[in-house]
Amino acid sequence: MAESSPTSTELRQICRRILSKPPSMSSSSVSLTEELRCCVCLDVFSDPVSTPCGHNFCRICLKQCWDISQIYSCPYCKETFSKRPELKINTALREVTLIFKEKSSQVKSKKISRRRSEVLCDICEERKAQKSFLMCQTSYCETHLDLHEKMSLKKHKLLDPVENIKDYICEKHERPLELFCRDDQTCVCVFCTDGDHKNHNTVPLEEESKEKKTQLMKTQTDIQQMIQKRIKKIQDIKHSAELRKRSREQEKAASVELFSDLIRSIERCQTELLEMMEEEQKAEEKQDEDLIKNLKQEITELKWRDRELEKITHSEDHLHLIQIDPSSLYRAPDMKNWSEISMKTHVSVETLRRALTQLQETLNEKLTQTVMMKMQQYAVNVTLDPDTAHPKLVLSEDRKQVKHGDVKHKLPDNPERFNEYVYVLGKEGFTSGRFYFEIQVKDKTNWILGVARESINRKGRITLTPQDGFWTVALWNKMDYWACVDPDVPLCLKVKPQKVGVFVDYEEGLVCFYDVESRSHIYSFTAQTFSEKLFPFFSPSLNYEGKNSAPLIISPVHYNK
């Protein structure tokens, strides 16, 4: 759990601690430094501001973090805010940091003074030295410094007192090292320029020191920029990790929901199958009962005929016997030919086939629905880039619609603009992660949709293939759907899409197209390799005398759970 920033009461306690302690760099002051340190620049607060989550940062540090990011979140706890918070100076915390900086400055000054005071006067060897003279190679206290100046030696070069004064003297000529030889990169005296360093590029030490300071300041600036870049990288990594974590949690929840739905669907199909089998069984049992009833009726009829024949065969009435037609006693007209009637001994295969087909359709519907739900979670805001649009394309004011017009507008032929085909790119590009957007294609007879890489050819003849940097699908002649590859792949769609969803997984090299309304898959480019920025790609095609005048419309994504 992230630690919260100091409360007002704690700030007052911190003030008392600063004011009550002597100016020293004890362990407690080091701990206090940690409490007053910005986690972005790692330095003591400067104009501290507070985020809604309660953490404090330097105003300029937080502003820079939010200026380079589209997401407004706390750099410490990563809590995200729906809109950019208004930053106000935390006056209580600023007062504390100012007091602390003042105390720290006093400690530093006293340390420097203490180091200087350790140098003693070379004359009396009792008092602390005030200045050191390079020419004399001697350090003087205040009393002997006045005596030295009275002896007309005011022109001697002096500096703050140092212990190792011999390091400032040329060993060969015993003169002050006042010059710097840039050829040999060493300090020299004026006599050295007449000897070993004659005709060398020498400059005063102050000049070289000033240039060195400039170089060091530039190096310091570079280091600070490197620190900021690494801090930004850490923030990006943490943010990406948080997004991945959220995505995984959403995927887990979606998977649980999917399999729960599948289990319910299977149970429902099982129940329906058992009900159908039960109904078939009852129907078959009734059919068997009816058949047995009919058979019993026919048996009764046949037994009566058998008795009649028995009587006739024993009769002595020869005239009556001759007049009887045997066929009339053999079989009644409504009796069935039972040899042609077969009995069912197993469950209908058609019943099982219908049940399995229904289950398969249910599973496909659930899977497609889950995939669509997952993709829609990566919806992004896409607008059209007018700098890339062909001069005959007409863009809406909100940059969400595009159609073909008959008039060619006078536009600058900049490198980004398509000049041969009626194409236009999205304004937003993507170099990582996943993104999804939807386009309404209703009432269109021709269109092309997809994504394209930044370095595509935009002038003259263009081939829409992945090899040339395009991943697209198209509608031609009102009913012919194609995947734009080499050669083109015809697509068999059951229904005419009214709205097309485009999903891209940059790292996986995946570009998918879906029919949003029917939630059915159109086509996918798989195992692709992306190495540069990808942009949404649109072509409303020609209007063909008004037959294809409807615009392509970038639609808001409605997340349907």
Coordinates of N, CA, C and O in Angstrom, one line a residue, residues 197-317:
H197 N 56.6 24.8 -23.4 CA 55.3 25.1 -24.0 C 55.3 26.3 -24.9 O 54.3 26.9 -25.1
K198 N 56.5 26.6 -25.4 CA 56.6 27.7 -26.3 C 55.8 27.5 -27.6 O 55.7 26.4 -28.2
N199 N 55.1 28.5 -28.0 CA 54.2 28.5 -29.2 C 53.0 27.6 -29.0 O 52.3 27.3 -30.0
H200 N 52.8 27.1 -27.8 CA 51.5 26.3 -27.5 C 50.3 27.2 -27.3 O 50.5 28.4 -27.0
N201 N 49.2 26.6 -27.5 CA 47.9 27.3 -27.2 C 47.6 27.4 -25.7 O 47.1 26.4 -25.1
T202 N 48.0 28.5 -25.1 CA 47.8 28.7 -23.7 C 46.8 29.8 -23.4 O 46.8 30.8 -24.1
V203 N 46.0 29.6 -22.4 CA 45.0 30.6 -22.0 C 45.0 30.7 -20.5 O 45.5 29.8 -19.8
P204 N 44.5 31.9 -19.9 CA 44.5 32.0 -18.5 C 43.6 30.9 -17.9 O 42.6 30.4 -18.4
L205 N 44.0 30.5 -16.6 CA 43.2 29.5 -15.9 C 41.7 29.9 -15.8 O 40.8 29.0 -15.9
E206 N 41.4 31.2 -15.6 CA 40.1 31.6 -15.4 C 39.2 31.3 -16.6 O 38.1 30.9 -16.6
E207 N 39.9 31.6 -17.8 CA 39.2 31.3 -19.1 C 38.9 29.8 -19.3 O 37.8 29.4 -19.7
E208 N 39.9 29.0 -19.0 CA 39.7 27.6 -19.2 C 38.7 27.0 -18.2 O 37.9 26.1 -18.5
S209 N 38.8 27.6 -17.0 CA 37.9 27.1 -15.9 C 36.4 27.5 -16.3 O 35.5 26.7 -16.1
K210 N 36.3 28.7 -16.9 CA 34.9 29.1 -17.3 C 34.4 28.1 -18.4 O 33.2 27.7 -18.3
E211 N 35.3 27.8 -19.3 CA 34.8 26.9 -20.4 C 34.5 25.5 -19.8 O 33.6 24.8 -20.2
K212 N 35.4 25.1 -18.9 CA 35.2 23.8 -18.3 C 33.8 23.7 -17.5 O 33.1 22.7 -17.6
K213 N 33.6 24.8 -16.8 CA 32.3 24.9 -16.1 C 31.1 24.8 -17.1 O 30.1 24.1 -16.8
T214 N 31.2 25.5 -18.3 CA 30.2 25.4 -19.3 C 30.0 23.9 -19.7 O 28.9 23.5 -19.9
Q215 N 31.1 23.2 -20.0 CA 31.0 21.8 -20.4 C 30.4 21.0 -19.3 O 29.6 20.1 -19.6
L216 N 30.8 21.2 -18.0 CA 30.2 20.5 -16.9 C 28.8 20.7 -16.8 O 28.0 19.8 -16.5
M217 N 28.4 22.0 -16.9 CA 27.0 22.3 -16.8 C 26.2 21.6 -17.9 O 25.0 21.2 -17.7
K218 N 26.8 21.6 -19.2 CA 26.1 20.9 -20.3 C 26.0 19.4 -19.9 O 24.9 18.8 -20.2
T219 N 27.1 18.8 -19.4 CA 27.0 17.4 -19.0 C 26.0 17.2 -17.9 O 25.2 16.2 -18.0
Q220 N 25.9 18.1 -17.0 CA 24.9 18.0 -15.9 C 23.5 18.0 -16.5 O 22.6 17.3 -16.1
T221 N 23.3 18.9 -17.5 CA 22.0 19.0 -18.1 C 21.7 17.7 -18.8 O 20.5 17.2 -18.8
D222 N 22.7 17.2 -19.5 CA 22.4 15.9 -20.2 C 22.1 14.8 -19.2 O 21.2 13.9 -19.5
I223 N 22.8 14.8 -18.1 CA 22.6 13.7 -17.1 C 21.1 13.9 -16.5 O 20.4 12.9 -16.3
Q224 N 20.7 15.2 -16.3 CA 19.4 15.4 -15.8 C 18.3 15.0 -16.7 O 17.3 14.4 -16.4
Q225 N 18.6 15.2 -18.1 CA 17.7 14.7 -19.1 C 17.6 13.2 -19.1 O 16.5 12.6 -19.3
M226 N 18.8 12.6 -19.0 CA 18.8 11.1 -18.9 C 18.0 10.6 -17.7 O 17.3 9.6 -17.8
I227 N 18.2 11.3 -16.6 CA 17.4 10.9 -15.4 C 15.9 11.0 -15.7 O 15.1 10.1 -15.4
Q228 N 15.5 12.2 -16.3 CA 14.1 12.4 -16.6 C 13.6 11.3 -17.6 O 12.4 10.8 -17.4
K229 N 14.4 11.0 -18.6 CA 14.0 9.9 -19.5 C 13.8 8.6 -18.8 O 12.8 7.9 -19.1
R230 N 14.7 8.3 -17.9 CA 14.6 7.0 -17.2 C 13.4 7.0 -16.2 O 12.8 6.0 -16.1
I231 N 13.2 8.1 -15.6 CA 12.0 8.2 -14.7 C 10.7 8.0 -15.6 O 9.8 7.3 -15.2
K232 N 10.7 8.7 -16.7 CA 9.6 8.6 -17.6 C 9.4 7.1 -18.1 O 8.3 6.6 -18.2
K233 N 10.5 6.4 -18.4 CA 10.5 5.0 -18.8 C 9.9 4.2 -17.7 O 9.1 3.3 -17.9
I234 N 10.4 4.4 -16.4 CA 9.9 3.7 -15.3 C 8.3 3.9 -15.2 O 7.6 2.9 -15.0
Q235 N 7.9 5.1 -15.3 CA 6.5 5.4 -15.3 C 5.7 4.7 -16.4 O 4.7 4.1 -16.2
D236 N 6.3 4.7 -17.6 CA 5.7 4.0 -18.7 C 5.6 2.5 -18.5 O 4.6 1.8 -18.8
I237 N 6.7 1.9 -17.9 CA 6.7 0.5 -17.6 C 5.6 0.1 -16.6 O 4.9 -0.8 -16.7
K238 N 5.6 1.0 -15.5 CA 4.6 0.7 -14.5 C 3.2 0.9 -15.0 O 2.3 0.1 -14.7
H239 N 3.0 1.9 -15.9 CA 1.7 2.1 -16.5 C 1.3 0.9 -17.4 O 0.2 0.4 -17.4
S240 N 2.3 0.5 -18.2 CA 2.0 -0.7 -19.1 C 1.7 -1.9 -18.3 O 0.8 -2.7 -18.6
A241 N 2.4 -2.1 -17.2 CA 2.2 -3.3 -16.3 C 0.8 -3.2 -15.7 O 0.1 -4.2 -15.6
E242 N 0.4 -2.0 -15.4 CA -1.0 -1.8 -14.8 C -2.0 -2.1 -15.8 O -3.0 -2.8 -15.5
L243 N -1.8 -1.6 -17.1 CA -2.8 -1.9 -18.1 C -2.8 -3.4 -18.4 O -3.9 -4.0 -18.7
R244 N -1.6 -4.1 -18.5 CA -1.6 -5.5 -18.7 C -2.4 -6.2 -17.6 O -3.1 -7.2 -17.9
K245 N -2.2 -5.8 -16.4 CA -2.8 -6.4 -15.2 C -4.3 -6.3 -15.4 O -5.1 -7.2 -15.2
R246 N -4.8 -5.1 -15.7 CA -6.2 -4.9 -15.9 C -6.8 -5.7 -17.0 O -7.9 -6.3 -16.9
S247 N -6.0 -5.7 -18.1 CA -6.4 -6.5 -19.3 C -6.5 -8.0 -18.9 O -7.5 -8.7 -19.3
R248 N -5.6 -8.5 -18.2 CA -5.6 -9.9 -17.7 C -6.8 -10.2 -16.9 O -7.5 -11.2 -17.0
E249 N -7.1 -9.3 -15.9 CA -8.3 -9.4 -15.1 C -9.5 -9.4 -15.9 O -10.5 -10.2 -15.6
Q250 N -9.6 -8.5 -16.9 CA -10.8 -8.5 -17.7 C -10.9 -9.8 -18.5 O -12.0 -10.3 -18.7
E251 N -9.8 -10.3 -19.0 CA -9.8 -11.5 -19.8 C -10.2 -12.7 -18.9 O -10.9 -13.6 -19.4
K252 N -9.7 -12.7 -17.7 CA -10.1 -13.8 -16.8 C -11.6 -13.8 -16.5 O -12.3 -14.8 -16.6
A253 N -12.1 -12.6 -16.3 CA -13.6 -12.4 -16.0 C -14.4 -12.8 -17.3 O -15.4 -13.5 -17.1
A254 N -13.9 -12.4 -18.4 CA -14.6 -12.8 -19.7 C -14.5 -14.3 -19.9 O -15.5 -14.9 -20.4
S255 N -13.4 -14.9 -19.6 CA -13.3 -16.3 -19.8 C -14.2 -17.1 -18.9 O -14.9 -18.1 -19.3
V256 N -14.3 -16.7 -17.6 CA -15.2 -17.3 -16.6 C -16.6 -17.2 -17.1 O -17.4 -18.1 -17.1
E257 N -16.9 -15.9 -17.6 CA -18.3 -15.7 -18.1 C -18.6 -16.6 -19.3 O -19.7 -17.1 -19.5
L258 N -17.6 -16.7 -20.2 CA -17.8 -17.4 -21.4 C -18.0 -18.9 -21.1 O -19.0 -19.5 -21.6
F259 N -17.2 -19.5 -20.3 CA -17.4 -20.9 -20.0 C -18.6 -21.2 -19.2 O -19.3 -22.2 -19.3
S260 N -19.0 -20.2 -18.3 CA -20.3 -20.3 -17.6 C -21.4 -20.3 -18.6 O -22.4 -21.2 -18.5
D261 N -21.4 -19.4 -19.6 CA -22.4 -19.4 -20.6 C -22.4 -20.7 -21.4 O -23.5 -21.3 -21.8
L262 N -21.2 -21.2 -21.7 CA -21.1 -22.5 -22.5 C -21.7 -23.6 -21.7 O -22.4 -24.5 -22.3
I263 N -21.4 -23.7 -20.4 CA -21.9 -24.7 -19.6 C -23.5 -24.7 -19.6 O -24.2 -25.7 -19.7
R264 N -24.0 -23.4 -19.4 CA -25.4 -23.3 -19.4 C -26.0 -23.7 -20.7 O -27.1 -24.3 -20.8
S265 N -25.3 -23.3 -21.8 CA -25.8 -23.6 -23.2 C -25.8 -25.1 -23.4 O -26.8 -25.7 -23.9
I266 N -24.8 -25.8 -22.9 CA -24.7 -27.3 -23.1 C -25.8 -27.9 -22.2 O -26.5 -28.9 -22.7
E267 N -26.0 -27.4 -21.0 CA -27.1 -28.0 -20.2 C -28.4 -27.8 -20.8 O -29.3 -28.7 -20.8
R268 N -28.6 -26.6 -21.4 CA -29.9 -26.3 -22.1 C -30.1 -27.2 -23.3 O -31.2 -27.8 -23.5
C269 N -29.0 -27.4 -24.1 CA -29.1 -28.3 -25.2 C -29.4 -29.7 -24.8 O -30.1 -30.4 -25.5
Q270 N -28.7 -30.1 -23.7 CA -28.9 -31.4 -23.2 C -30.4 -31.6 -22.8 O -31.0 -32.7 -23.1
T271 N -30.9 -30.6 -22.1 CA -32.3 -30.7 -21.7 C -33.2 -30.8 -22.9 O -34.2 -31.6 -22.9
E272 N -33.0 -29.9 -23.9 CA -33.8 -29.9 -25.1 C -33.7 -31.3 -25.8 O -34.7 -31.8 -26.3
L273 N -32.5 -31.8 -25.9 CA -32.3 -33.1 -26.5 C -33.0 -34.2 -25.8 O -33.7 -35.0 -26.5
L274 N -33.0 -34.2 -24.5 CA -33.7 -35.2 -23.7 C -35.2 -35.1 -23.9 O -35.9 -36.1 -24.0
E275 N -35.6 -33.8 -24.0 CA -37.1 -33.6 -24.2 C -37.5 -34.1 -25.5 O -38.6 -34.7 -25.7
M276 N -36.7 -33.8 -26.6 CA -37.0 -34.3 -27.9 C -37.0 -35.8 -28.0 O -37.9 -36.4 -28.6
M277 N -36.0 -36.4 -27.3 CA -36.0 -37.9 -27.3 C -37.2 -38.5 -26.5 O -37.7 -39.5 -26.9
E278 N -37.6 -37.8 -25.5 CA -38.8 -38.2 -24.7 C -40.0 -38.1 -25.6 O -40.9 -39.0 -25.6
E279 N -40.1 -37.0 -26.3 CA -41.3 -36.8 -27.2 C -41.3 -37.9 -28.3 O -42.4 -38.4 -28.6
E280 N -40.1 -38.1 -28.9 CA -40.0 -39.2 -29.9 C -40.4 -40.5 -29.3 O -41.1 -41.3 -30.0
Q281 N -39.9 -40.8 -28.1 CA -40.2 -42.1 -27.5 C -41.7 -42.2 -27.3 O -42.3 -43.3 -27.6
K282 N -42.4 -41.2 -26.8 CA -43.8 -41.2 -26.6 C -44.5 -41.4 -27.9 O -45.5 -42.2 -28.0
A283 N -44.1 -40.7 -28.9 CA -44.7 -40.8 -30.2 C -44.5 -42.3 -30.8 O -45.5 -42.8 -31.4
E284 N -43.3 -42.8 -30.6 CA -43.1 -44.2 -31.1 C -43.9 -45.2 -30.3 O -44.5 -46.2 -30.8
E285 N -44.0 -45.0 -29.0 CA -44.8 -45.9 -28.1 C -46.3 -45.8 -28.6 O -47.0 -46.8 -28.6
K286 N -46.8 -44.6 -28.8 CA -48.2 -44.5 -29.3 C -48.4 -45.2 -30.6 O -49.4 -45.9 -30.9
Q287 N -47.3 -45.0 -31.5 CA -47.4 -45.6 -32.8 C -47.4 -47.2 -32.7 O -48.2 -47.9 -33.3
D288 N -46.6 -47.7 -31.7 CA -46.6 -49.1 -31.5 C -48.0 -49.6 -31.0 O -48.5 -50.6 -31.4
E289 N -48.5 -48.8 -30.0 CA -49.8 -49.2 -29.5 C -50.9 -49.2 -30.6 O -51.8 -50.1 -30.6
D290 N -50.9 -48.2 -31.5 CA -51.8 -48.2 -32.6 C -51.7 -49.3 -33.5 O -52.6 -49.9 -34.0
L291 N -50.4 -49.7 -33.8 CA -50.1 -50.8 -34.6 C -50.6 -52.1 -34.0 O -51.3 -53.0 -34.7
I292 N -50.4 -52.3 -32.7 CA -50.8 -53.5 -32.0 C -52.4 -53.6 -32.0 O -53.0 -54.6 -32.2
K293 N -53.0 -52.4 -31.8 CA -54.5 -52.4 -31.8 C -55.0 -52.8 -33.2 O -56.0 -53.6 -33.3
N294 N -54.4 -52.2 -34.2 CA -54.8 -52.6 -35.6 C -54.6 -54.1 -35.9 O -55.4 -54.7 -36.5
L295 N -53.4 -54.5 -35.4 CA -53.1 -56.0 -35.6 C -54.2 -56.8 -34.9 O -54.6 -57.9 -35.5
K296 N -54.5 -56.5 -33.7 CA -55.5 -57.3 -32.9 C -56.8 -57.2 -33.6 O -57.6 -58.3 -33.7
Q297 N -57.2 -56.1 -34.2 CA -58.5 -56.0 -34.9 C -58.5 -56.9 -36.1 O -59.4 -57.6 -36.4
E298 N -57.3 -56.9 -36.8 CA -57.2 -57.7 -38.0 C -57.2 -59.2 -37.6 O -57.8 -60.0 -38.4
I299 N -56.6 -59.5 -36.5 CA -56.6 -60.9 -36.1 C -58.0 -61.4 -35.7 O -58.4 -62.5 -36.1
T300 N -58.8 -60.5 -35.1 CA -60.2 -60.8 -34.8 C -61.0 -61.1 -36.1 O -61.7 -62.1 -36.2
E301 N -60.7 -60.2 -37.0 CA -61.4 -60.3 -38.3 C -61.0 -61.6 -39.0 O -61.9 -62.4 -39.6
L302 N -59.7 -61.9 -39.0 CA -59.2 -63.1 -39.6 C -59.7 -64.4 -39.0 O -60.0 -65.4 -39.6
K303 N -59.8 -64.4 -37.6 CA -60.4 -65.5 -36.9 C -61.8 -65.8 -37.3 O -62.3 -66.9 -37.4
W304 N -62.6 -64.7 -37.4 CA -64.0 -64.9 -37.9 C -64.1 -65.5 -39.2 O -64.9 -66.4 -39.5
R305 N -63.2 -65.1 -40.2 CA -63.2 -65.6 -41.5 C -62.7 -67.1 -41.5 O -63.2 -68.0 -42.2
D306 N -61.8 -67.4 -40.5 CA -61.3 -68.7 -40.4 C -62.5 -69.7 -40.0 O -62.6 -70.8 -40.5
R307 N -63.3 -69.2 -39.0 CA -64.4 -70.0 -38.6 C -65.5 -70.2 -39.7 O -66.0 -71.3 -39.9
E308 N -65.6 -69.1 -40.5 CA -66.6 -69.2 -41.6 C -66.1 -70.3 -42.6 O -66.9 -71.1 -43.2
L309 N -64.8 -70.2 -42.9 CA -64.3 -71.2 -43.9 C -64.4 -72.6 -43.3 O -64.6 -73.6 -44.0
E310 N -64.2 -72.7 -42.0 CA -64.3 -74.0 -41.4 C -65.7 -74.6 -41.6 O -65.9 -75.8 -41.9
K311 N -66.7 -73.8 -41.4 CA -68.1 -74.2 -41.6 C -68.4 -74.6 -43.0 O -69.0 -75.6 -43.3
I312 N -67.9 -73.7 -43.9 CA -68.1 -74.0 -45.3 C -67.5 -75.3 -45.8 O -68.1 -76.1 -46.5
T313 N -66.3 -75.5 -45.4 CA -65.6 -76.7 -45.8 C -66.2 -78.0 -45.3 O -66.1 -79.1 -45.8
H314 N -67.0 -77.9 -44.2 CA -67.8 -79.1 -43.7 C -69.2 -79.1 -44.1 O -70.0 -80.0 -43.7
S315 N -69.6 -78.2 -44.9 CA -71.0 -78.1 -45.4 C -71.3 -79.2 -46.5 O -70.4 -79.4 -47.3
E316 N -72.5 -79.7 -46.6 CA -72.9 -80.7 -47.6 C -73.7 -80.0 -48.7 O -74.2 -80.6 -49.6
D317 N -73.9 -78.6 -48.5 CA -74.6 -77.8 -49.5 C -73.7 -77.5 -50.6 O -73.0 -76.5 -50.7

